[in-house]
Amino acid sequence: MKHVIVGAGPAGVVAAETIRKLDPSAEVTIIGNEPEPPYSRMAIPYLLIDNIEEEGTYLRKEETHFSDSAINVVVDTVVSVDPGAHSLALGSGKNMEYDKLLIASGSTPISPPIPGIDNPRVTSCWTLDDARKITSGIKPGAPVVLIGAGFIGCIILEALVSAGANLTVVEMGNRMVPRMLDETCGTLLEKWCKEKGVNVMTSSQVEAIEDASDNVRVKISGNREVEAELVISAAGVRANAGFLEGSGVEMSNGAVVIDEYMCSSVADIYAAGDVACGRDFSTGEYSVQAIQPTAVDHGRAAASNMVDHGAVRHQGSVLMNVLDTMGLISASYGQWEGIKGGDTATLVDKDNFRYLQLQFDGDRLIGANTLGMTQHIGVLRGLVQGRFHLGNWKNRLMDNPLLVMEAYLAATQGIQA
Amino acid sequence: MLRSLNIDPEKCTGCLQCEMACSYENEGVFNPAKSRIKVFTFHDEGRFVPYTCTQCDEAWCLHACPVEAIKMNRETGAMEVSDSVCVGCKVCTIACPFGTVNYNQDTGKVVKCDLCGGDPKCATACPTDAITYVDANATGLDKMRAWAAKTDNAASA
Ligand SMILES: Cc1cc2nc3c(=O)[nH]c(=O)nc-3n(C[C@H](O)[C@H](O)[C@H](O)COP(=O)(O)OP(=O)(O)OC[C@H]3O[C@@H](n4cnc5c(N)ncnc54)[C@H](O)[C@@H]3O)c2cc1C
Ligand code: SF4
């Protein structure tokens, strides 16, 4: 059986390794179009602050890992897919045949429609190549503008500040990380950043980027203007699925639609990770979560079904994020926005930047936001994914949300409240 | 043969010797706040529940790590964090559904139970045998199930 995987990110690599484990005789090839060995984008912020070398971002540290596992890693670009012939056309001009194909090509930052966005001083922060540009572009005290305070924007924010940037952050939403943190939480995070000297502008938009003598002028809504040596654009991403045009693979908002077996609308073509519109554990709906744990989750489930279709019915991935913004740690789980008719428990200590918010459907936990917490956070996942009926423990949590660990132990070890 | 921690909450008196031993072994101080095993107290029910990583086979932390900083020690079966590889992204702390991988802001790394390399000090320290280090011929998943079922029975007994 010949398995071909498009994309050498976490989804592709984990899928390849899983196929190898399940079928020692299978032929496994990963085609990736970045020149470096397979690496993790998530580690880029730590590279920016010199905590690690580039090798520290590699998904697998053993140099011979892929050859030892008989996984071929090819650097090339897939330009089109012909499902009828079960074959791929590559940028190098070659063709490659497959029995089973996995689309794990990830996503790419979008370029927001702003005049001057193509200025050479504007970059995204997505690849190792981008990271090199950023590290060479930031000198201590250099004015830098970050467009977007979403999850990725906030993740690199700390790295930019530690690298010495004099940072301005421009966010369209009314708070930081509006798609991960609720109003109280996002607003507290904004206050924290401002107190640490970051110029945060929420409900604001970059309107133009203009050349100035030796830097650029960034025009911001409300007649504001900031000079910058470097502009980093983190205004959202879109799936890398252009090469599927004409293949008949069904798309939704540019991402590959998959079923519970990670299969696309076309037989023998599967998808995983940022490029896939996969099942959300909490809502049962299909969406792009664009996070590392989901990419890995997808990669494993897809691989099992590529080896033996029907082997693993994917239950959906729990949406989860964790963010460290200059020492303030926030996290979100599942349906943190709550549901109609559900209850919400909150505990807030604004002076100390601590916050905990729990969302319930009846007596089950379905989502949460945390700020300033580092202990036992994972148990929130346990509670959400376990769909435990908490009974009277729910009432205790309504009074004191900090008792999540106790509630979990009670639910799993039969301690009645 | 692999061994694993066996916890019998019914026997726990809440003396916190395990937390002391753990923090001393791993952090060099007697400070329960730095312990990787934690005793949860249920005042109203008069119960104590020692709780730490069960080194599960599923190893959500290991799978979630983007840089291969968590690996299984083949001799002890423990999932171990390599401080030199860990970048401190905390994804393992939100991925572990048991809440047993925690971030240490002082070091910028995560900490979890590593069975003290095969000689878990909590088990040695426990005066009531609520924590023992026993032969584990079951898989991690079976271990988890057995553990959950046993504590269940203990609770209803
Ligand atoms: C700076 C940064 C920080 C992040 N931090 C976090 C975090 O803290 N937590 C978290 O959960 N997530 C984080 N993410 C998101 C996370 O990295 C992604 O969700 C994850 O990388 C998705 O994995 P993937 O395998 O689907 O795609 P990718 O990692 O994007 O890999 C896809 C690969 O396919 C290649 N490719 C695309 N098209 C083709 C083609 N036609 N032919 C051949 N190859 C192709 C791409 O070049 C790429 O190498 C971060 C991302 C960035 C950029
Ligand atoms: S915090 Fe360290 S061990 Fe945990 S996932 Fe991140 S890099 Fe891996």
XYZ file of C-alpha atoms and ligand atoms in Angstrom:
635
model
C 0.000 0.000 0.000
C 1.410 3.392 -1.002
C 0.593 6.265 1.346
C 1.426 9.817 0.330
C 1.150 12.743 2.715
C 1.136 16.380 1.618
C 2.695 18.565 4.309
C 5.500 17.906 6.800
C 3.963 19.682 9.798
C 2.773 17.923 12.966
C -0.350 16.490 11.303
C 1.642 14.957 8.441
C 4.500 13.667 10.554
C 2.292 12.061 13.202
C 0.174 10.479 10.467
C 3.272 9.037 8.772
C 4.544 7.583 12.043
C 1.147 6.138 12.881
C 0.872 4.467 9.466
C 4.341 3.017 9.930
C 3.362 1.589 13.309
C 0.104 0.078 12.028
C 1.479 -1.279 8.769
C 5.206 -2.056 8.805
C 5.190 -2.992 5.116
C 3.454 0.139 3.817
C 5.288 2.649 1.671
C 5.104 6.078 3.314
C 6.124 9.359 1.695
C 5.780 12.885 3.050
C 5.996 15.748 0.572
C 6.694 19.116 2.197
C 7.612 22.352 0.505
C 9.703 23.940 3.233
C 13.452 23.289 2.981
C 14.035 22.552 6.691
C 13.537 19.169 8.338
C 9.945 18.846 9.650
C 9.525 21.435 12.382
C 6.902 22.881 14.663
C 5.653 26.435 14.098
C 4.710 26.527 17.766
C 8.356 26.621 18.773
C 9.048 29.756 16.715
C 8.365 32.207 19.555
C 11.093 30.518 21.600
C 13.483 30.788 18.682
C 12.775 34.514 18.429
C 13.975 35.030 21.981
C 17.020 32.800 21.514
C 15.804 30.202 23.987
C 16.461 27.535 21.401
C 18.370 27.084 18.181
C 16.545 26.236 14.967
C 17.121 22.536 15.677
C 15.052 23.019 18.818
C 11.981 23.562 16.645
C 12.364 20.247 14.819
C 9.521 17.845 15.411
C 11.932 14.916 15.709
C 15.351 15.387 17.188
C 17.069 12.236 15.939
C 18.665 13.088 12.585
C 17.989 9.640 11.157
C 14.491 9.383 12.645
C 12.664 9.382 9.318
C 15.060 7.106 7.448
C 15.143 4.742 10.449
C 11.353 4.581 10.297
C 11.412 4.094 6.523
C 9.483 7.301 5.951
C 10.544 9.121 2.782
C 10.608 12.876 3.236
C 10.624 14.696 -0.086
C 10.997 18.457 -0.508
C 8.694 19.447 -3.345
C 5.381 21.225 -3.887
C 2.191 19.444 -4.812
C 0.546 21.469 -7.566
C -2.458 19.325 -8.437
C -4.255 16.111 -7.619
C -5.882 13.740 -10.099
C -8.112 11.417 -8.072
C -9.064 9.361 -11.151
C -5.447 8.419 -11.834
C -4.586 8.431 -8.098
C -1.697 10.709 -8.917
C -0.129 14.027 -7.919
C 1.674 16.570 -10.045
C 4.696 18.133 -8.330
C 6.376 21.495 -8.759
C 9.558 19.744 -9.894
C 7.634 18.423 -12.893
C 7.469 14.878 -11.547
C 4.323 12.891 -10.853
C 3.694 10.654 -7.893
C 1.088 7.930 -7.527
C -0.730 7.064 -4.345
C -3.130 4.476 -3.008
C -4.123 6.677 -0.077
C -3.504 10.399 0.096
C -3.455 12.623 3.169
C -3.828 16.371 2.777
C -1.962 17.875 5.748
C -0.798 21.066 4.067
C -1.689 23.406 6.920
C -2.520 27.045 6.500
C -0.872 30.326 5.522
C -1.338 33.818 6.951
C -3.707 35.996 4.980
C -2.594 39.352 3.752
C -5.186 41.852 4.992
C -6.436 44.312 2.344
C -4.384 47.262 3.560
C -2.608 49.642 1.170
C 1.134 49.116 1.574
C 0.830 45.607 3.102
C 3.302 44.406 0.441
C 5.997 46.753 1.793
C 9.247 44.797 2.400
C 9.162 45.903 6.042
C 5.946 43.927 6.544
C 6.261 40.242 7.369
C 4.176 37.502 8.854
C 5.425 35.244 11.628
C 4.609 31.800 10.371
C 7.683 29.969 9.079
C 11.322 29.558 10.094
C 12.105 31.821 7.192
C 9.861 34.532 8.670
C 11.507 34.021 12.045
C 14.947 34.691 10.557
C 13.644 37.902 9.001
C 12.180 39.020 12.307
C 15.261 38.279 14.400
C 17.486 40.141 11.986
C 14.982 43.030 11.815
C 14.519 43.680 15.533
C 17.104 45.778 17.309
C 16.654 46.744 20.952
C 14.329 49.721 21.151
C 13.156 49.312 17.570
C 9.565 50.423 17.035
C 7.512 47.461 15.827
C 3.814 47.265 14.939
C 1.925 43.994 15.318
C -1.298 43.782 13.326
C -3.705 41.479 15.151
C -3.925 40.426 18.798
C -5.462 37.043 18.066
C -4.011 33.795 19.369
C -0.953 33.818 17.107
C -0.426 37.573 17.530
C -0.473 37.225 21.306
C 1.836 34.226 21.237
C 4.528 36.179 19.422
C 3.848 39.392 21.335
C 5.901 38.300 24.298
C 8.781 37.204 22.084
C 8.807 40.551 20.306
C 8.903 42.458 23.575
C 11.653 40.231 25.010
C 13.630 40.746 21.826
C 13.597 44.432 22.708
C 10.886 45.744 20.404
C 9.047 48.913 21.323
C 5.717 47.380 20.481
C 2.368 48.700 19.274
C -0.424 46.154 18.831
C -3.438 46.972 16.684
C -6.510 44.757 17.102
C -9.880 45.122 15.362
C -11.838 43.424 18.128
C -12.813 45.207 21.324
C -10.337 43.183 23.394
C -7.304 40.978 23.058
C -7.757 37.416 21.757
C -11.485 37.917 21.202
C -11.878 34.406 19.801
C -10.307 32.717 22.784
C -11.029 34.831 25.851
C -14.236 36.396 27.098
C -14.635 40.106 27.646
C -13.432 40.181 31.275
C -10.444 37.984 30.540
C -9.382 39.685 27.306
C -9.755 43.110 28.889
C -7.616 42.105 31.874
C -4.962 40.836 29.494
C -5.003 44.160 27.683
C -4.556 46.022 30.957
C -1.634 43.738 31.837
C 0.083 44.396 28.513
C -0.387 48.147 28.829
C 1.085 48.098 32.328
C 4.098 46.289 30.889
C 4.602 49.094 28.405
C 3.002 47.649 25.287
C 0.930 50.123 23.331
C -2.281 48.132 22.778
C -4.977 49.615 20.540
C -8.181 47.594 20.489
C -11.242 48.398 18.317
C -8.657 49.812 15.919
C -7.599 49.138 12.353
C -4.441 49.678 10.364
C -5.522 51.753 7.358
C -2.285 52.138 5.443
C 1.432 51.459 5.580
C 3.522 54.134 3.907
C 7.222 54.416 3.181
C 9.058 56.935 5.345
C 12.765 57.774 5.102
C 14.297 54.763 6.852
C 11.180 53.096 8.203
C 7.434 52.981 7.594
C 4.524 55.078 8.824
C 1.585 52.991 9.975
C -1.732 54.839 9.739
C -4.291 53.662 12.256
C -8.024 54.436 12.454
C -8.890 57.512 14.517
C -6.201 59.581 12.786
C -3.379 57.890 14.642
C 0.050 57.202 13.240
C 3.019 55.164 14.438
C 6.456 54.808 12.892
C 7.854 51.308 12.649
C 10.997 49.564 11.527
C 9.107 46.325 11.201
C 5.422 45.469 10.827
C 4.270 41.972 11.685
C 0.980 40.877 10.258
C -0.966 38.263 12.212
C -4.441 38.879 10.881
C -5.678 35.350 10.394
C -4.903 32.357 8.205
C -6.416 30.406 5.347
C -6.030 26.751 4.439
C -3.394 25.693 1.881
C -5.748 23.884 -0.448
C -5.360 25.699 -3.775
C -3.730 22.629 -5.322
C -6.993 20.709 -4.855
C -8.814 22.878 -7.352
C -10.417 20.702 -10.015
C -9.985 17.541 -7.931
C -13.633 17.466 -6.900
C -12.727 17.515 -3.178
C -15.469 19.380 -1.327
C -14.390 22.553 0.483
C -15.914 24.810 3.095
C -14.443 28.277 3.531
C -11.375 27.104 1.690
C -10.738 24.108 3.971
C -11.200 20.419 3.169
C -14.486 18.994 4.415
C -13.938 15.637 6.116
C -16.185 13.023 7.693
C -15.843 11.112 10.967
C -13.227 8.919 9.331
C -11.173 11.944 8.293
C -12.006 11.190 4.658
C -12.817 13.943 2.169
C -15.693 13.784 -0.299
C -13.359 11.890 -2.644
C -12.439 8.261 -1.887
C -8.873 7.591 -0.713
C -8.226 11.285 -0.008
C -8.067 12.181 3.690
C -7.274 15.451 5.431
C -5.849 16.485 8.808
C -4.719 19.545 10.745
C -5.086 23.220 9.857
C -6.232 22.417 6.314
C -9.142 20.275 7.488
C -12.574 21.258 8.566
C -12.859 18.653 11.311
C -15.340 17.677 13.963
C -15.466 19.753 17.135
C -15.944 17.547 20.200
C -18.184 20.012 21.998
C -20.518 21.164 19.250
C -20.368 18.162 16.918
C -20.028 20.689 14.116
C -17.222 20.867 11.604
C -14.742 23.738 11.770
C -11.057 24.581 11.480
C -9.527 24.748 14.960
C -6.025 25.541 13.733
C -4.197 24.320 16.842
C -1.358 21.877 17.357
C -3.160 19.312 19.565
C -5.913 19.021 16.958
C -3.386 18.586 14.146
C -1.863 15.645 16.032
C -5.249 14.219 16.934
C -6.319 14.403 13.280
C -3.054 12.937 12.053
C -3.433 9.844 14.197
C -7.105 9.327 13.375
C -6.562 9.846 9.644
C -3.631 7.418 9.574
C -5.646 4.673 11.249
C -8.360 5.030 8.633
C -5.900 5.198 5.757
C -4.516 1.843 6.857
C -7.942 0.359 7.605
C -10.890 2.499 6.606
C -13.463 2.573 9.377
C -10.946 1.665 12.084
C -11.289 4.904 14.051
C -14.393 7.017 14.280
C -13.158 10.447 15.278
C -15.127 11.783 18.232
C -14.031 15.321 17.532
C -11.246 17.427 19.016
C -11.671 19.538 22.117
C -10.807 23.134 21.331
C -8.069 24.263 23.701
C -5.536 27.046 23.824
C -2.935 28.249 26.253
C -1.191 31.571 26.007
C 1.642 33.183 27.948
C 1.602 36.940 27.573
C 4.602 38.388 29.342
C 4.146 36.075 32.273
C 0.355 36.136 32.409
C -1.008 32.746 31.443
C -4.460 32.329 29.968
C -6.255 29.268 28.690
C -9.524 28.384 27.048
C -11.456 25.178 26.564
C -14.401 24.030 24.509
C -17.497 26.164 24.631
C -15.963 28.934 26.734
C -18.576 31.335 25.381
C -21.281 29.301 27.067
C -24.588 28.160 25.662
C -28.118 29.446 25.840
C -29.795 28.237 29.002
C -26.478 27.094 30.502
C -24.987 28.392 33.743
C -21.774 30.342 34.182
C -19.575 30.391 37.278
C -16.966 33.122 37.558
C -14.299 34.157 40.011
C -12.422 37.344 39.331
C -9.560 39.080 41.130
C -8.769 42.030 38.898
C -5.990 43.409 41.084
C -4.020 40.205 40.823
C -4.998 39.421 37.218
C -6.686 36.190 38.154
C -9.830 34.916 36.563
C -11.660 31.641 36.251
C -14.848 31.158 34.309
C -16.702 27.869 33.920
C -19.540 27.113 31.516
C -22.115 24.416 32.189
C -24.775 22.591 30.240
C -26.994 21.301 33.022
C -24.541 19.735 35.468
C -21.800 19.068 32.923
C -18.789 21.307 32.294
C -18.584 22.328 28.631
C -16.004 25.092 28.559
C -13.752 27.407 30.544
C -11.490 30.450 30.510
C -8.606 30.843 32.940
C -6.210 33.673 33.661
C -3.197 33.557 35.956
C -3.530 29.841 36.697
C -0.846 27.201 36.163
C -1.832 24.293 38.371
C -4.012 21.365 37.276
C -5.459 23.266 34.305
C -5.631 20.094 32.235
C -8.344 18.699 34.443
C -10.707 21.145 32.750
C -10.165 19.117 29.611
C -10.813 15.961 31.586
C -14.111 17.344 32.820
C -15.179 18.632 29.397
C -14.151 15.505 27.512
C -15.439 13.119 30.149
C -18.878 14.788 30.001
C -19.215 13.948 33.685
C -22.493 14.674 35.412
C -21.327 16.648 38.397
C -24.544 16.565 40.392
C -24.202 18.585 43.555
C -20.553 19.299 42.745
C -21.821 21.657 40.095
C -23.406 23.761 42.835
C -20.154 23.757 44.725
C -18.361 24.946 41.596
C -20.953 27.683 41.124
C -19.961 28.888 44.613
C -16.252 28.289 44.197
C -14.971 27.559 40.681
C -11.494 26.853 42.063
C -12.690 23.426 43.214
C -12.378 21.948 39.705
C -9.761 19.399 40.693
C -11.881 18.269 43.645
C -14.939 18.066 41.403
C -13.019 15.895 38.971
C -11.788 13.551 41.689
C -15.280 13.374 43.107
C -16.730 12.531 39.697
C -14.131 9.856 38.938
C -13.799 8.403 42.416
C -17.415 8.476 43.482
C -17.212 11.088 46.226
C -20.739 12.381 46.795
C -21.235 16.013 47.657
C 8.842 -5.908 35.097
C 7.427 -2.391 35.142
C 6.095 -1.084 38.372
C 3.553 1.615 39.008
C 2.208 3.727 41.806
C -0.834 2.276 43.439
C -2.966 4.690 45.383
C -5.517 3.621 47.945
C -7.206 6.829 49.138
C -9.111 4.987 51.893
C -5.818 4.513 53.726
C -4.732 8.153 53.443
C -4.787 10.159 56.648
C -3.735 13.416 55.007
C -0.357 13.604 56.756
C 1.314 15.044 53.616
C 4.523 13.029 54.077
C 4.342 12.195 50.358
C 4.257 15.861 49.344
C 7.201 16.617 51.608
C 9.243 13.722 50.267
C 8.422 14.590 46.665
C 9.318 18.259 46.932
C 12.529 17.423 48.776
C 13.584 14.801 46.231
C 12.786 16.936 43.202
C 13.171 20.534 44.322
C 15.490 20.189 47.318
C 13.016 21.802 49.722
C 10.314 20.567 52.068
C 7.489 22.470 50.439
C 4.205 20.762 49.636
C 3.409 23.528 47.128
C 6.262 22.197 44.984
C 5.226 18.575 45.163
C 4.240 16.598 42.096
C 1.907 14.441 44.121
C -0.932 16.295 45.711
C -3.283 15.263 48.484
C -6.752 16.689 47.960
C -8.830 17.193 51.040
C -12.582 16.728 51.137
C -13.415 18.384 54.440
C -17.136 17.717 54.434
C -16.695 14.077 53.533
C -13.623 13.618 55.729
C -11.671 12.150 52.844
C -8.161 12.558 51.507
C -7.170 11.672 47.957
C -3.480 11.533 46.969
C -3.214 12.186 43.282
C -0.460 12.225 40.682
C 0.369 11.176 37.139
C -0.470 7.537 36.370
C 2.030 7.382 33.468
C -0.872 6.456 31.222
C -0.335 4.628 27.966
C -2.363 7.210 26.116
C 0.211 9.834 27.242
C -1.692 12.865 26.031
C 1.182 15.074 27.178
C 3.701 13.173 25.097
C 1.557 13.320 21.961
C 0.771 17.003 22.392
C 4.377 18.155 22.808
C 5.518 19.902 19.617
C 9.235 19.339 20.176
C 9.510 15.780 21.522
C 10.452 16.917 25.017
C 8.400 14.199 26.709
C 9.528 10.625 26.288
C 8.864 7.323 27.933
C 11.648 5.937 30.092
C 11.714 2.324 28.955
C 13.034 1.073 32.262
C 10.464 2.679 34.523
C 7.595 3.320 32.102
C 7.478 6.919 33.287
C 6.796 9.787 30.903
C 9.719 12.114 31.487
C 10.194 15.757 30.556
C 13.600 16.722 29.213
C 14.286 20.215 30.522
C 16.845 20.940 27.847
C 14.342 20.240 25.064
C 11.171 21.675 26.626
C 10.438 25.178 25.330
C 7.800 25.860 27.965
C 4.855 26.185 25.581
C 2.489 24.592 28.150
C 0.498 22.661 25.583
C 1.063 19.470 27.573
C -0.437 21.131 30.668
C -3.737 21.770 28.894
C -3.663 18.463 27.024
C -3.313 16.194 30.073
C -6.927 15.507 31.070
C -5.838 14.464 34.548
C -4.284 17.834 35.319
C -0.996 16.293 36.400
C 1.451 18.239 34.235
C 2.055 21.701 35.651
C 3.980 24.736 34.520
C 6.689 26.167 36.760
C 6.967 29.890 36.134
C 10.334 30.111 37.882
C 12.050 27.696 35.524
C 9.888 28.195 32.431
C 9.526 24.406 32.158
C 6.870 21.911 33.093
C 7.000 19.430 35.923
C 5.380 16.053 36.280
C 5.900 12.878 38.237
C 8.751 10.760 36.842
C 8.564 8.001 39.466
C 11.853 9.396 40.833
C 13.647 7.278 38.261
C 12.207 4.056 39.662
C 12.282 4.716 43.393
C 9.278 6.951 44.110
C 9.910 8.768 47.353
C 6.215 9.372 48.031
C 5.632 5.633 48.316
C 8.609 5.223 50.640
C 7.416 8.116 52.783
C 3.790 7.070 53.108
C 3.355 5.572 56.591
C -0.039 3.965 55.895
C 0.582 2.219 52.552
C -1.931 4.500 50.869
C 0.764 4.893 48.209
C 2.666 1.791 47.170
C 4.943 0.995 44.255
C 3.831 -2.324 42.849
C 4.326 -4.585 39.877
C 2.339 -3.406 36.917
C 1.685 -6.169 34.468
C -1.299 -4.326 33.041
C -1.076 -1.703 30.332
C -1.302 1.967 31.218
C -4.905 2.115 30.123
C -5.855 -0.940 32.142
C -3.939 0.590 35.014
C -6.053 3.722 34.778
C -9.264 1.720 34.622
C -8.306 -0.511 37.490
C -7.304 2.503 39.487
C -10.541 4.319 38.786
C -12.691 1.254 39.496
C -10.853 0.447 42.694
C -11.172 3.923 44.096
C -14.816 3.847 43.076
C -15.415 0.725 45.128
C -13.451 2.143 47.982
C -15.673 5.182 47.938
C -18.914 3.263 48.003
C -17.678 0.669 50.491
C 4.204 31.460 15.685
C 3.182 30.384 15.879
C 2.873 29.956 17.167
C 1.912 28.962 17.373
N 1.636 28.588 18.645
C 0.700 27.653 18.872
C 0.388 27.236 20.206
O 0.968 27.722 21.185
N -0.551 26.288 20.382
C -1.188 25.712 19.332
O -2.027 24.844 19.560
N -0.933 26.074 18.058
C -0.007 27.041 17.809
N 0.263 27.413 16.513
C -0.515 26.790 15.432
C 0.082 25.440 15.041
O 1.437 25.623 14.741
C -0.655 24.855 13.845
O -1.977 24.596 14.229
C 0.000 23.562 13.362
O 1.273 23.827 12.850
C -0.835 22.875 12.303
O -0.183 21.746 11.853
P -0.368 21.190 10.378
O 0.467 19.977 10.305
O -1.810 21.081 10.077
O 0.174 22.336 9.403
P 1.599 23.032 9.273
O 2.371 22.942 10.519
O 1.328 24.371 8.713
O 2.347 22.154 8.175
C 1.911 22.078 6.846
C 3.103 21.960 5.922
O 2.638 21.698 4.601
C 3.382 22.467 3.674
N 2.629 22.620 2.422
C 1.588 23.450 2.175
N 1.166 23.333 0.890
C 1.949 22.394 0.318
C 2.010 21.838 -0.984
N 1.157 22.212 -1.942
N 2.963 20.916 -1.249
C 3.825 20.523 -0.278
N 3.805 21.011 0.973
C 2.884 21.933 1.278
C 3.587 23.750 4.427
O 4.609 24.525 3.876
C 3.908 23.231 5.818
O 5.258 22.939 5.947
C 1.238 28.390 16.272
C 1.547 28.812 14.977
C 2.506 29.804 14.779
C 2.806 30.250 13.387
S 5.718 22.713 27.817
Fe 7.590 21.590 27.245
S 7.091 19.426 27.531
Fe 5.149 20.563 27.539
S 4.434 20.464 25.401
Fe 5.602 22.380 25.579
S 7.699 21.854 25.007
Fe 6.631 19.903 25.373
